[in-house]
Amino acid sequence: MRRSLLSSPIEIAIAIAAGVSCLLVMSVASIPTASKCIDGEREVLLKFKQTIHGKLSSWDSHNDCCDWKGVGCDNFTGHVVKIDLSGMYLSTKVRHTSIPFIELSYLKYLDLSSNYNLLENQTISSLMENNNNSNSNSNSNSMVSLQHLSLSQIGIIGSIPENFGNRLPALTHLDLSMNGLEGSIPEIFGNNMPALAHLYLWGNSLEGAIPHSLFNVSALYLAWNKFTDLNSLCDIRAAAALRILDISFNQLSGTLPDCWSNLPSLAFLNLANNHNLSGSLPTSIGLLASLEGLHLDHNNFTGTLPSSMENCSSLVVLHLGHNKLLGPIPDWVGENLTPLTVLVLGSNHFNASVPTSLCRLRSLQLLDLSVNHISGTLPDCLANLTGMTVHEPHPNATISYGGVSQGDAIDIVWKGRVIQLQTTLGLIKSIDLSSNMLSGEIPTEITSLDGLVSLNLSRNNLRGPIPPRIDNLSNLETLDLSHNHLSGSIPRSLSLIHRMSFLNVSNNNLSGKIPDGTQLHSFDASTYTGNLGLCGDPLPNSCRREPTHPNIEEADKFFCHDFYASMGVGYAVGFLGVIVNMLFIGSYRFAYFKLLDDFANWAYVVAAIHKAKFVRILGG
């Protein structure tokens, strides 16, 4: 009988293992390694290089285009999927040239931003026409894979054509900011790109109404344009998914529409610096429960804060400065808006006192109530603002909203001038209560906020001394206490704040000498002017010459030292004379006790003389 080829289990197992190994080897061999650039796509890139000036020396026809600077390829297919030439100072050699990248049908990412003269004075329409007239085999949907398109700051002008998005069905990110675009946005613009999530059109000259189709994106940046109408917000039929809306620095006017319930997912709203927006704040803003950042500053809003805003309990940044809002600051600001990190209500008409409820804002890092009509005393509970201590740093310098990274910006008075904080906003801890009608003393509790970088209490009616433990504010860089009624001397502890580079205590009732040998002398004389009783460097008026006598304790030591030294010397001399005379002259023995009496009288006289000297020293 013929023996089976695989007669035992061991042989069968070995055969199976060998077969599996063979299949694995064949499978691995069939997987392509990093493929080289496809010839046709290399030619498209080289055609682009021929039309521009710039740093593209690596774009050599003899090299694999997947290794060229700014070019990325798919590791398996070799197709060009990414081109990033941003900030390379590219410019065109030929006017009205096209961008041939539209022929790269697998391209997913294209960034040509910050090449200021790349497409100077060309319109979007002309680019599309040139591309359509090219000799390529492209069709109207040749960029169906493109997801990210950034053409910011490349010099394009003209209007946005209605068919712009027809060839970009997969686009999620579009940046046309900082160009010369003008005219209105086509009503169907947003509908042409159903996947669009982030749209940047800021820094152009676009005008007219804002199409309601744009509210379907997640982040919409329209700042620095000429838009005049926001009423299309009320035309939204379905709840939009918009998270970020920035229409600041435009020409919006009139009252705000009262239909903010159409944007229930809104996390950041910026309508600042429109100047002609007026009227009361609409109550529907209180329906934005997801709102984390609200900027309505630099407008003409009037009236009181609507009570519905207490429902905006997710707010992190609230900036209502530079309006005409009035009334007391509501208690619900501190009671309900507890996540607040930035609260700016400055340059309005708020009155009454600083509500103690604000002390509940333990995350607060920037408080600005300046230029209002706030009166009363500073609350002692300011020490509860633990977000302004060194133990509570903000995790990030910038602040994000709703999971979307968003660089926020706030104007503050810094070292006597207005600056804008943006990249460092989350790192600044500041209190500005200047230009109000606050009275009473500066509470010592404020010195527990040792993370403060800026403190401005100027132009109020504060009285009393500068807190003696002011040096607890060791991180302070700018301190302004000017134009108050503070009295007493400048505490030497103020000189222990080594980071302080701006100080202003002018126009108070301070007196005495500016502490010697400290950094306080390095400030300009204007820091101290307007304090009639203040003297010493750097002020021109020197202090009245004072005697250099020591203090009471030092004078007492001086008196005792002289007295006992004189008494010791006198006693030694007298005692030596007595001993010698007693040894050699017998009659002197009888005068011994008389000598002791004379010595006692002498010691008393010496003591009286030194006591009189001591009194004269103290009397100056």
Coordinates of C-alpha atoms in Angstrom, one line a residue:
M1 CA 0.0 0.0 0.0
R2 CA 1.3 3.5 -0.9
R3 CA 2.2 5.7 2.1
S4 CA 0.4 9.0 2.4
L5 CA 2.6 12.1 1.8
L6 CA 1.3 13.7 5.0
S7 CA 1.0 10.6 7.3
S8 CA 1.5 12.4 10.6
P9 CA 0.0 15.4 12.3
I10 CA 3.4 17.0 12.6
E11 CA 4.0 16.8 8.9
I12 CA 0.5 18.3 8.3
A13 CA 1.2 21.2 10.7
I14 CA 4.5 21.9 9.0
A15 CA 2.9 22.0 5.6
I16 CA 0.2 24.4 6.8
A17 CA 2.7 26.7 8.3
A18 CA 4.8 26.7 5.2
G19 CA 1.7 27.6 3.1
V20 CA 0.8 30.5 5.4
S21 CA 4.3 31.8 5.3
C22 CA 4.3 31.7 1.5
L23 CA 1.0 33.6 1.4
L24 CA 2.3 36.3 3.8
V25 CA 5.5 36.8 1.7
M26 CA 3.4 37.2 -1.4
S27 CA 1.0 39.6 0.3
V28 CA 3.8 41.8 1.7
A29 CA 5.5 41.7 -1.8
S30 CA 2.3 43.0 -3.3
I31 CA 2.0 46.1 -0.9
P32 CA 3.6 49.1 -2.6
T33 CA 6.2 51.0 -0.7
A34 CA 6.3 54.8 -0.8
S35 CA 5.4 55.3 -4.5
K36 CA 7.2 57.8 -6.6
C37 CA 5.6 60.9 -8.0
I38 CA 3.3 60.3 -11.0
D39 CA 4.8 61.9 -14.2
G40 CA 1.7 63.8 -15.2
E41 CA 1.4 65.4 -11.7
R42 CA 5.1 66.3 -11.8
E43 CA 4.5 68.1 -15.0
V44 CA 1.6 70.1 -13.5
L45 CA 3.9 71.2 -10.6
L46 CA 6.7 72.2 -13.0
K47 CA 4.3 74.2 -15.1
F48 CA 3.4 76.2 -12.0
K49 CA 7.0 76.7 -11.1
Q50 CA 7.7 78.2 -14.6
T51 CA 5.2 81.0 -13.9
I52 CA 6.6 82.3 -10.5
H53 CA 9.6 83.7 -8.8
G54 CA 10.4 82.1 -5.5
K55 CA 12.3 79.6 -3.4
L56 CA 11.5 76.4 -5.2
S57 CA 15.0 75.1 -5.9
S58 CA 14.1 71.6 -4.8
W59 CA 11.5 71.4 -7.5
D60 CA 13.8 69.7 -10.0
S61 CA 12.6 67.5 -12.8
H62 CA 15.3 64.9 -12.0
N63 CA 14.0 64.4 -8.4
D64 CA 11.0 62.7 -7.1
C65 CA 8.3 65.4 -6.7
C66 CA 7.1 63.7 -3.5
D67 CA 10.4 64.9 -2.0
W68 CA 10.0 68.5 -3.1
K69 CA 9.5 71.2 -0.5
G70 CA 5.9 71.8 0.3
V71 CA 4.7 68.7 -1.5
G72 CA 3.1 65.6 0.1
C73 CA 2.1 62.4 -1.7
D74 CA 0.0 59.4 -0.8
N75 CA 2.4 56.6 0.4
F76 CA 0.5 53.9 -1.5
T77 CA -0.6 55.5 -4.8
G78 CA 2.0 58.3 -5.2
H79 CA -0.6 60.9 -6.0
V80 CA 0.0 64.4 -4.9
V81 CA -2.4 65.0 -2.0
K82 CA -0.9 68.1 -0.2
I83 CA 0.7 71.3 -1.4
D84 CA 1.7 73.9 1.3
L85 CA 3.6 76.8 -0.1
S86 CA 2.5 79.4 2.5
G87 CA 4.7 82.2 3.4
M88 CA 7.4 81.5 0.8
Y89 CA 7.3 85.0 -0.8
L90 CA 6.2 83.6 -4.2
S91 CA 5.2 86.1 -6.9
T92 CA 4.1 85.7 -10.5
K93 CA 6.3 86.2 -13.6
V94 CA 3.3 86.4 -15.9
R95 CA 0.2 88.5 -15.2
H96 CA -3.2 86.8 -15.4
T97 CA -1.7 83.3 -15.1
S98 CA -3.7 80.3 -13.9
I99 CA -3.0 78.0 -11.0
P100 CA -2.7 74.5 -12.6
F101 CA -3.3 72.7 -9.4
I102 CA -6.9 72.2 -10.4
E103 CA -5.6 69.4 -12.6
L104 CA -4.5 67.4 -9.5
S105 CA -7.7 65.5 -9.0
Y106 CA -6.4 63.7 -5.9
L107 CA -5.3 66.9 -4.1
K108 CA -6.8 67.3 -0.6
Y109 CA -4.8 70.2 0.9
L110 CA -3.7 73.4 -0.9
D111 CA -2.3 76.4 1.0
L112 CA -0.8 79.3 -1.0
S113 CA -1.4 81.9 1.7
S114 CA 0.9 84.8 2.7
N115 CA 2.4 85.1 -0.8
Y116 CA 1.4 88.7 -1.2
N117 CA 1.9 89.1 -4.9
L118 CA 1.2 85.6 -6.1
L119 CA -2.0 86.4 -7.8
E120 CA -2.0 90.2 -7.6
N121 CA -5.0 91.9 -9.1
Q122 CA -6.5 88.7 -10.4
T123 CA -10.1 87.7 -9.9
I124 CA -11.4 84.3 -8.8
S125 CA -13.4 84.2 -12.0
S126 CA -10.4 84.7 -14.2
L127 CA -8.6 81.9 -12.4
M128 CA -11.5 79.6 -13.1
E129 CA -11.7 80.6 -16.7
N130 CA -8.0 80.1 -17.3
N131 CA -8.2 76.7 -15.7
N132 CA -11.2 75.6 -17.7
N133 CA -9.4 76.7 -20.9
S134 CA -6.3 74.6 -20.1
N135 CA -5.3 71.7 -22.3
S136 CA -5.7 69.2 -19.5
N137 CA -8.3 66.5 -19.4
S138 CA -9.8 68.1 -16.3
N139 CA -13.6 68.4 -15.9
S140 CA -15.7 70.8 -13.9
N141 CA -15.4 68.5 -10.9
S142 CA -11.7 67.9 -11.2
M143 CA -11.0 69.0 -7.5
V144 CA -13.6 66.7 -6.0
S145 CA -11.0 65.6 -3.3
L146 CA -10.0 69.0 -2.1
Q147 CA -10.8 69.5 1.6
H148 CA -8.6 72.5 2.6
L149 CA -8.1 75.6 0.4
S150 CA -6.2 78.6 1.7
L151 CA -5.7 81.6 -0.6
S152 CA -5.3 84.2 2.1
Q153 CA -3.1 87.3 1.4
I154 CA -2.3 86.5 -2.2
G155 CA -3.6 89.7 -3.9
I156 CA -6.9 88.5 -5.5
I157 CA -9.6 91.0 -6.1
G158 CA -13.1 91.3 -7.5
S159 CA -16.3 89.5 -6.4
I160 CA -17.1 86.0 -5.4
P161 CA -18.7 84.2 -8.4
E162 CA -21.9 82.2 -7.8
N163 CA -20.4 79.0 -9.2
F164 CA -17.3 79.2 -7.1
G165 CA -18.1 76.1 -5.0
N166 CA -19.4 74.0 -7.8
R167 CA -16.1 72.2 -8.2
L168 CA -15.4 71.8 -4.5
P169 CA -18.0 69.4 -3.1
A170 CA -15.6 68.0 -0.4
L171 CA -14.2 71.3 0.8
T172 CA -14.4 71.7 4.6
H173 CA -11.9 74.7 5.1
L174 CA -11.9 77.8 2.9
D175 CA -9.7 80.8 3.6
L176 CA -10.0 83.9 1.3
S177 CA -9.1 86.4 4.0
M178 CA -7.0 89.5 3.6
N179 CA -7.5 90.1 -0.1
G180 CA -9.3 92.7 -2.2
L181 CA -12.6 90.9 -2.5
E182 CA -15.7 93.2 -2.8
G183 CA -19.4 93.2 -3.5
S184 CA -22.0 91.0 -1.9
I185 CA -21.7 87.2 -1.2
P186 CA -24.0 85.1 -3.5
E187 CA -27.0 83.8 -1.7
I188 CA -26.2 80.2 -2.8
F189 CA -22.6 80.4 -1.8
G190 CA -22.9 78.2 1.2
N191 CA -25.2 75.7 -0.5
N192 CA -22.6 75.0 -3.2
M193 CA -20.2 73.5 -0.6
P194 CA -22.3 71.2 1.7
A195 CA -19.3 70.0 3.6
L196 CA -17.9 73.4 4.4
A197 CA -17.2 73.9 8.1
H198 CA -14.7 76.8 8.4
L199 CA -15.1 79.9 6.3
Y200 CA -12.6 82.8 6.5
L201 CA -13.6 85.9 4.6
W202 CA -12.3 88.6 7.0
G203 CA -10.2 91.5 5.9
N204 CA -11.9 92.2 2.6
S205 CA -14.4 94.8 1.3
L206 CA -17.4 92.6 1.2
E207 CA -20.7 94.3 1.8
G208 CA -24.5 94.0 1.9
A209 CA -26.5 91.4 3.8
I210 CA -25.1 88.2 5.1
P211 CA -26.7 85.2 3.3
H212 CA -28.4 82.9 5.7
S213 CA -26.8 79.9 3.9
L214 CA -23.5 80.9 5.6
F215 CA -24.9 80.1 9.0
N216 CA -24.7 76.4 8.2
V217 CA -20.9 76.3 8.7
S218 CA -19.3 75.7 12.1
A219 CA -17.0 78.7 12.1
L220 CA -17.7 81.9 10.2
Y221 CA -15.2 84.8 10.2
L222 CA -16.5 88.0 8.5
A223 CA -14.6 90.7 10.5
W224 CA -13.1 93.8 8.8
N225 CA -15.6 94.0 6.0
K226 CA -18.5 96.4 5.2
F227 CA -21.5 94.3 6.0
T228 CA -24.6 96.3 7.1
D229 CA -27.4 93.8 7.7
L230 CA -27.7 90.9 10.1
N231 CA -31.4 90.3 9.8
S232 CA -30.9 87.2 7.7
L233 CA -30.3 85.5 11.0
C234 CA -34.0 85.4 11.4
D235 CA -34.5 83.6 8.0
I236 CA -32.8 80.4 9.3
R237 CA -35.4 77.7 9.0
A238 CA -33.6 74.9 10.8
A239 CA -31.4 75.1 13.9
A240 CA -27.9 75.9 12.6
A241 CA -24.7 74.2 13.8
L242 CA -22.7 77.4 13.9
R243 CA -20.2 77.5 16.7
I244 CA -18.1 80.6 16.0
L245 CA -19.5 83.9 14.5
D246 CA -17.2 86.9 14.1
I247 CA -18.7 90.0 12.4
S248 CA -16.6 92.6 14.3
F249 CA -15.3 95.8 12.6
N250 CA -18.1 96.0 10.1
Q251 CA -20.9 98.6 9.5
L252 CA -23.8 96.8 11.2
S253 CA -26.3 99.4 12.4
G254 CA -29.6 99.6 14.2
T255 CA -30.8 97.1 16.9
L256 CA -29.8 93.5 17.0
P257 CA -32.3 91.0 15.7
D258 CA -34.1 89.1 18.5
C259 CA -33.9 85.6 17.0
W260 CA -30.7 84.2 18.5
S261 CA -32.5 81.0 19.4
N262 CA -31.8 80.0 15.8
L263 CA -28.2 79.4 16.8
P264 CA -28.5 77.1 19.8
S265 CA -24.9 75.7 19.4
L266 CA -23.2 79.1 19.3
A267 CA -20.1 79.2 21.5
F268 CA -18.5 82.5 20.4
L269 CA -20.1 85.7 19.2
N270 CA -18.2 88.8 18.3
L271 CA -20.0 91.9 17.1
A272 CA -17.5 94.4 18.5
N273 CA -16.6 97.7 16.8
N274 CA -19.6 98.2 14.6
H275 CA -20.2 101.5 16.4
N276 CA -23.7 102.0 14.9
L277 CA -25.3 99.0 16.7
S278 CA -27.7 100.5 19.3
G279 CA -30.7 99.9 21.4
S280 CA -31.1 97.3 24.2
L281 CA -29.6 93.9 24.2
P282 CA -32.2 91.4 22.9
T283 CA -33.5 88.9 25.5
S284 CA -33.0 86.0 23.1
I285 CA -29.3 86.2 23.8
G286 CA -30.1 84.6 27.1
L287 CA -31.1 81.4 25.1
L288 CA -27.5 80.8 24.0
A289 CA -26.8 78.3 26.8
S290 CA -23.6 77.1 25.1
L291 CA -22.2 80.6 24.7
E292 CA -18.6 80.8 26.1
G293 CA -17.4 84.1 24.6
L294 CA -19.4 87.2 24.0
H295 CA -18.0 90.4 22.6
L296 CA -20.4 93.3 22.1
D297 CA -17.9 96.1 23.0
H298 CA -17.3 99.4 21.2
N299 CA -21.0 99.9 20.1
N300 CA -23.8 102.1 21.3
F301 CA -25.9 99.6 23.2
T302 CA -28.1 101.2 25.9
G303 CA -30.3 100.1 28.8
T304 CA -29.6 97.5 31.5
L305 CA -28.3 94.0 31.1
P306 CA -31.3 91.7 30.3
S307 CA -31.9 89.3 33.1
S308 CA -32.2 86.4 30.6
M309 CA -28.4 86.6 30.3
E310 CA -28.1 84.9 33.7
N311 CA -28.8 81.7 31.7
C312 CA -25.6 82.0 29.8
S313 CA -23.9 80.1 32.5
S314 CA -21.1 78.7 30.3
L315 CA -19.6 82.2 29.6
V316 CA -15.8 82.4 30.0
V317 CA -15.3 85.8 28.4
L318 CA -17.8 88.6 28.7
H319 CA -16.8 91.9 27.0
L320 CA -19.4 94.7 27.0
G321 CA -17.0 97.6 27.3
H322 CA -17.4 101.0 25.5
N323 CA -21.2 101.1 25.3
K324 CA -23.8 103.1 27.1
L325 CA -25.1 100.4 29.4
L326 CA -26.4 101.6 32.8
G327 CA -27.8 100.6 36.1
P328 CA -26.2 98.5 38.9
I329 CA -24.1 95.5 38.0
P330 CA -26.6 92.6 38.5
D331 CA -25.8 90.1 41.3
W332 CA -26.5 87.3 38.9
V333 CA -23.2 88.1 37.1
G334 CA -21.3 86.7 40.1
E335 CA -23.9 84.1 41.1
N336 CA -24.6 82.5 37.8
L337 CA -21.6 83.2 35.5
T338 CA -19.1 81.4 37.7
P339 CA -16.8 80.1 34.9
L340 CA -15.9 83.7 33.9
T341 CA -12.2 84.2 33.3
V342 CA -12.5 87.7 31.7
L343 CA -15.2 90.3 32.7
V344 CA -15.0 93.7 31.0
L345 CA -17.7 96.2 31.7
G346 CA -15.5 99.3 31.4
S347 CA -16.5 102.6 29.8
N348 CA -20.2 102.4 30.4
H349 CA -22.7 104.1 32.8
F350 CA -22.9 101.5 35.5
N351 CA -23.5 102.9 38.9
A352 CA -24.0 101.8 42.6
S353 CA -21.3 99.8 44.3
V354 CA -19.1 96.8 43.3
P355 CA -21.4 93.9 44.1
T356 CA -19.9 91.4 46.6
S357 CA -21.3 88.6 44.4
L358 CA -18.4 89.2 42.0
C359 CA -16.2 87.7 44.7
R360 CA -17.7 84.4 43.8
L361 CA -15.9 84.4 40.4
R362 CA -13.0 82.2 41.6
S363 CA -11.8 81.7 38.0
L364 CA -11.7 85.4 37.2
Q365 CA -8.3 86.6 35.9
L366 CA -9.2 89.9 34.3
L367 CA -11.6 92.4 35.8
D368 CA -12.3 95.8 34.2
L369 CA -15.0 98.1 35.6
S370 CA -13.1 101.3 34.8
V371 CA -14.7 104.5 33.6
N372 CA -18.1 104.1 35.1
H373 CA -20.1 105.7 38.0
I374 CA -19.4 103.1 40.6
S375 CA -19.2 104.3 44.1
G376 CA -18.8 102.9 47.6
T377 CA -15.9 101.1 49.1
L378 CA -13.8 98.2 47.7
P379 CA -15.2 94.9 49.1
D380 CA -12.9 93.0 51.4
C381 CA -13.9 89.8 49.8
L382 CA -11.7 90.5 46.7
A383 CA -9.3 88.1 48.4
N384 CA -11.7 85.3 47.2
L385 CA -10.7 85.9 43.6
T386 CA -8.3 83.0 43.8
G387 CA -7.9 82.9 40.0
M388 CA -5.7 86.0 40.5
T389 CA -3.2 84.1 42.7
V390 CA -0.1 82.4 41.6
H391 CA -1.6 79.1 42.6
E392 CA -4.3 79.3 39.8
P393 CA -2.6 79.7 36.5
H394 CA -4.7 79.3 33.3
P395 CA -3.6 76.2 31.5
N396 CA -3.3 78.0 28.1
A397 CA -2.3 81.4 26.9
T398 CA -5.1 81.4 24.3
I399 CA -8.7 80.6 25.0
S400 CA -10.7 78.1 22.9
Y401 CA -14.5 77.9 22.6
G402 CA -16.7 74.9 22.1
G403 CA -13.7 72.8 21.2
V404 CA -12.7 75.2 18.4
S405 CA -9.4 76.9 18.8
Q406 CA -10.0 80.7 18.8
G407 CA -7.5 83.3 19.6
D408 CA -9.4 85.9 21.6
A409 CA -8.3 89.5 22.1
I410 CA -8.9 92.1 24.8
D411 CA -7.8 95.8 25.1
I412 CA -6.4 96.8 28.5
V413 CA -4.6 99.7 30.0
W414 CA -1.0 98.5 30.4
K415 CA 1.7 100.8 31.8
G416 CA -0.3 103.9 31.0
R417 CA -1.4 103.0 27.5
V418 CA -4.0 100.8 25.8
I419 CA -2.7 97.6 24.3
Q420 CA -4.3 94.5 22.9
L421 CA -3.8 91.1 24.5
Q422 CA -4.3 88.1 22.3
T423 CA -1.7 85.4 22.5
T424 CA -1.1 86.1 26.2
L425 CA -4.7 86.7 27.2
G426 CA -4.9 83.6 29.5
L427 CA -1.7 84.6 31.3
I428 CA -2.6 88.1 32.3
K429 CA -4.2 88.7 35.8
S430 CA -5.4 92.2 36.1
I431 CA -7.8 94.5 38.0
D432 CA -8.8 97.9 36.6
L433 CA -11.3 99.9 38.7
S434 CA -10.0 103.3 37.6
S435 CA -12.0 106.4 36.8
N436 CA -14.9 105.8 39.2
M437 CA -16.1 107.3 42.5
L438 CA -14.7 104.6 44.9
S439 CA -14.0 105.8 48.4
G440 CA -12.5 104.5 51.6
E441 CA -9.2 102.7 52.0
I442 CA -7.5 100.2 49.9
P443 CA -8.3 96.9 51.6
T444 CA -5.3 95.0 52.8
E445 CA -7.0 91.8 51.5
I446 CA -6.2 92.8 48.0
T447 CA -2.5 92.1 48.7
S448 CA -3.3 88.4 48.9
L449 CA -3.9 88.3 45.1
D450 CA -0.2 87.6 44.5
G451 CA -0.7 86.6 40.9
L452 CA -1.8 90.1 39.9
V453 CA 0.3 91.5 37.1
S454 CA -1.6 94.8 36.7
L455 CA -3.5 96.9 39.3
N456 CA -5.2 100.2 38.4
L457 CA -7.1 102.1 41.1
S458 CA -6.4 105.5 39.7
R459 CA -8.8 108.5 39.5
N460 CA -11.1 107.6 42.4
N461 CA -11.6 109.0 45.9
L462 CA -9.6 106.5 47.9
R463 CA -8.0 107.6 51.2
G464 CA -5.7 106.2 53.8
P465 CA -2.2 104.7 53.4
I466 CA -0.8 102.5 50.7
P467 CA -1.1 98.9 52.2
P468 CA 2.2 98.2 54.1
R469 CA 2.3 94.6 52.8
I470 CA 2.0 95.7 49.1
D471 CA 5.1 93.7 48.5
N472 CA 3.0 90.5 48.7
L473 CA 2.0 91.4 45.1
S474 CA 5.4 90.1 43.9
N475 CA 4.3 89.5 40.3
L476 CA 3.0 93.1 39.8
E477 CA 4.5 94.8 36.8
T478 CA 2.2 97.9 36.6
L479 CA 0.7 99.8 39.6
D480 CA -1.4 102.9 39.2
L481 CA -2.8 104.6 42.3
S482 CA -2.6 108.2 41.0
H483 CA -5.3 110.9 41.4
N484 CA -6.7 109.7 44.7
H485 CA -6.4 111.1 48.3
L486 CA -3.9 108.6 49.6
S487 CA -1.8 109.8 52.6
G488 CA 1.1 108.8 54.7
S489 CA 4.5 107.8 53.5
I490 CA 5.5 105.5 50.6
P491 CA 6.2 102.1 52.3
R492 CA 9.7 100.7 51.8
S493 CA 8.0 97.4 51.0
L494 CA 6.9 98.8 47.6
S495 CA 10.5 98.7 46.5
L496 CA 10.6 94.9 47.1
I497 CA 8.4 94.3 44.0
H498 CA 11.3 93.7 41.7
R499 CA 9.2 93.0 38.5
M500 CA 7.4 96.4 38.7
S501 CA 8.3 98.5 35.6
F502 CA 5.5 101.0 35.8
L503 CA 4.4 103.0 38.9
N504 CA 2.2 106.0 39.3
V505 CA 1.3 107.4 42.7
S506 CA 1.1 111.1 41.5
N507 CA -1.6 113.5 42.7
N508 CA -2.2 112.2 46.1
N509 CA -1.5 113.4 49.6
L510 CA 1.6 111.3 50.2
S511 CA 4.4 112.8 52.4
G512 CA 7.9 112.1 53.6
K513 CA 11.0 110.9 51.8
I514 CA 11.0 108.5 48.9
P515 CA 12.8 105.5 50.3
D516 CA 16.6 105.7 49.7
G517 CA 18.7 103.1 47.8
T518 CA 15.8 101.4 46.0
Q519 CA 14.4 101.0 42.5
L520 CA 11.8 103.6 43.4
H521 CA 14.5 106.2 42.4
S522 CA 14.6 104.7 38.8
F523 CA 11.1 105.9 37.9
D524 CA 10.5 109.3 36.3
A525 CA 9.7 112.2 38.6
S526 CA 6.2 112.3 37.1
T527 CA 5.5 109.1 39.1
Y528 CA 5.5 111.2 42.3
T529 CA 4.4 114.7 41.3
G530 CA 1.4 116.3 42.9
N531 CA 2.2 115.1 46.4
L532 CA 3.1 118.3 48.2
G533 CA 4.7 116.6 51.2
L534 CA 6.8 114.1 49.2
C535 CA 10.5 114.8 48.7
G536 CA 13.7 113.2 47.7
D537 CA 15.2 111.7 44.5
P538 CA 13.9 111.7 41.7
L539 CA 11.8 114.8 42.7
P540 CA 13.6 118.1 42.3
N541 CA 12.8 119.2 45.8
S542 CA 15.2 117.6 48.3
C543 CA 14.1 116.8 51.8
R544 CA 14.8 119.3 54.6
R545 CA 18.2 118.5 56.1
E546 CA 17.6 116.3 59.0
P547 CA 20.1 115.6 61.9
T548 CA 21.9 112.4 61.6
H549 CA 21.1 111.4 65.2
P550 CA 20.2 107.7 65.6
N551 CA 16.8 106.6 66.7
I552 CA 15.8 106.4 70.4
E553 CA 17.1 102.9 70.8
E554 CA 20.4 103.8 69.1
A555 CA 20.7 107.0 71.2
D556 CA 20.1 105.1 74.4
K557 CA 22.9 102.7 73.5
F558 CA 25.1 105.7 72.7
F559 CA 24.4 107.4 76.1
C560 CA 25.0 104.2 78.1
H561 CA 28.3 103.5 76.2
D562 CA 29.7 107.0 76.9
F563 CA 28.5 107.0 80.5
Y564 CA 30.0 103.7 81.5
A565 CA 33.2 104.3 79.5
S566 CA 33.8 107.6 81.3
M567 CA 32.9 106.2 84.7
G568 CA 35.2 103.3 84.2
V569 CA 38.2 105.4 83.2
G570 CA 37.6 107.9 86.0
Y571 CA 37.2 105.1 88.6
A572 CA 40.5 103.4 87.4
V573 CA 42.5 106.7 87.6
G574 CA 41.0 107.6 91.0
F575 CA 41.5 104.2 92.5
L576 CA 45.1 104.1 91.4
G577 CA 45.8 107.5 93.0
V578 CA 44.2 106.4 96.2
I579 CA 46.2 103.2 96.4
V580 CA 49.5 105.0 95.8
N581 CA 48.9 107.7 98.3
M582 CA 47.7 105.3 100.9
L583 CA 50.9 103.3 100.6
F584 CA 53.3 106.3 101.0
I585 CA 51.4 109.0 102.9
G586 CA 49.8 108.0 106.1
S587 CA 47.5 111.0 106.4
Y588 CA 45.8 110.0 103.2
R589 CA 44.4 106.9 104.9
F590 CA 42.2 109.2 107.0
A591 CA 41.0 110.9 103.8
Y592 CA 40.0 107.6 102.1
F593 CA 36.3 107.8 102.8
K594 CA 36.2 111.5 101.9
L595 CA 37.7 110.5 98.5
L596 CA 34.9 108.0 98.0
D597 CA 32.3 110.7 98.6
D598 CA 34.1 113.0 96.1
F599 CA 34.2 110.2 93.5
A600 CA 30.4 109.6 93.8
N601 CA 29.8 113.3 93.3
W602 CA 32.1 113.3 90.2
A603 CA 30.3 110.3 88.7
Y604 CA 27.0 112.0 89.2
V605 CA 28.2 115.1 87.4
V606 CA 29.5 113.1 84.5
A607 CA 26.2 111.3 84.2
A608 CA 24.3 114.6 84.2
I609 CA 26.5 116.0 81.5
H610 CA 26.0 113.0 79.2
K611 CA 22.3 113.0 79.9
A612 CA 22.1 116.7 78.8
K613 CA 24.0 115.8 75.7
F614 CA 21.6 113.0 74.9
V615 CA 18.6 115.3 75.3
R616 CA 20.1 117.9 73.0
I617 CA 20.7 115.2 70.3
L618 CA 17.1 114.1 70.5
G619 CA 15.9 117.6 70.3
G620 CA 17.8 118.2 67.0

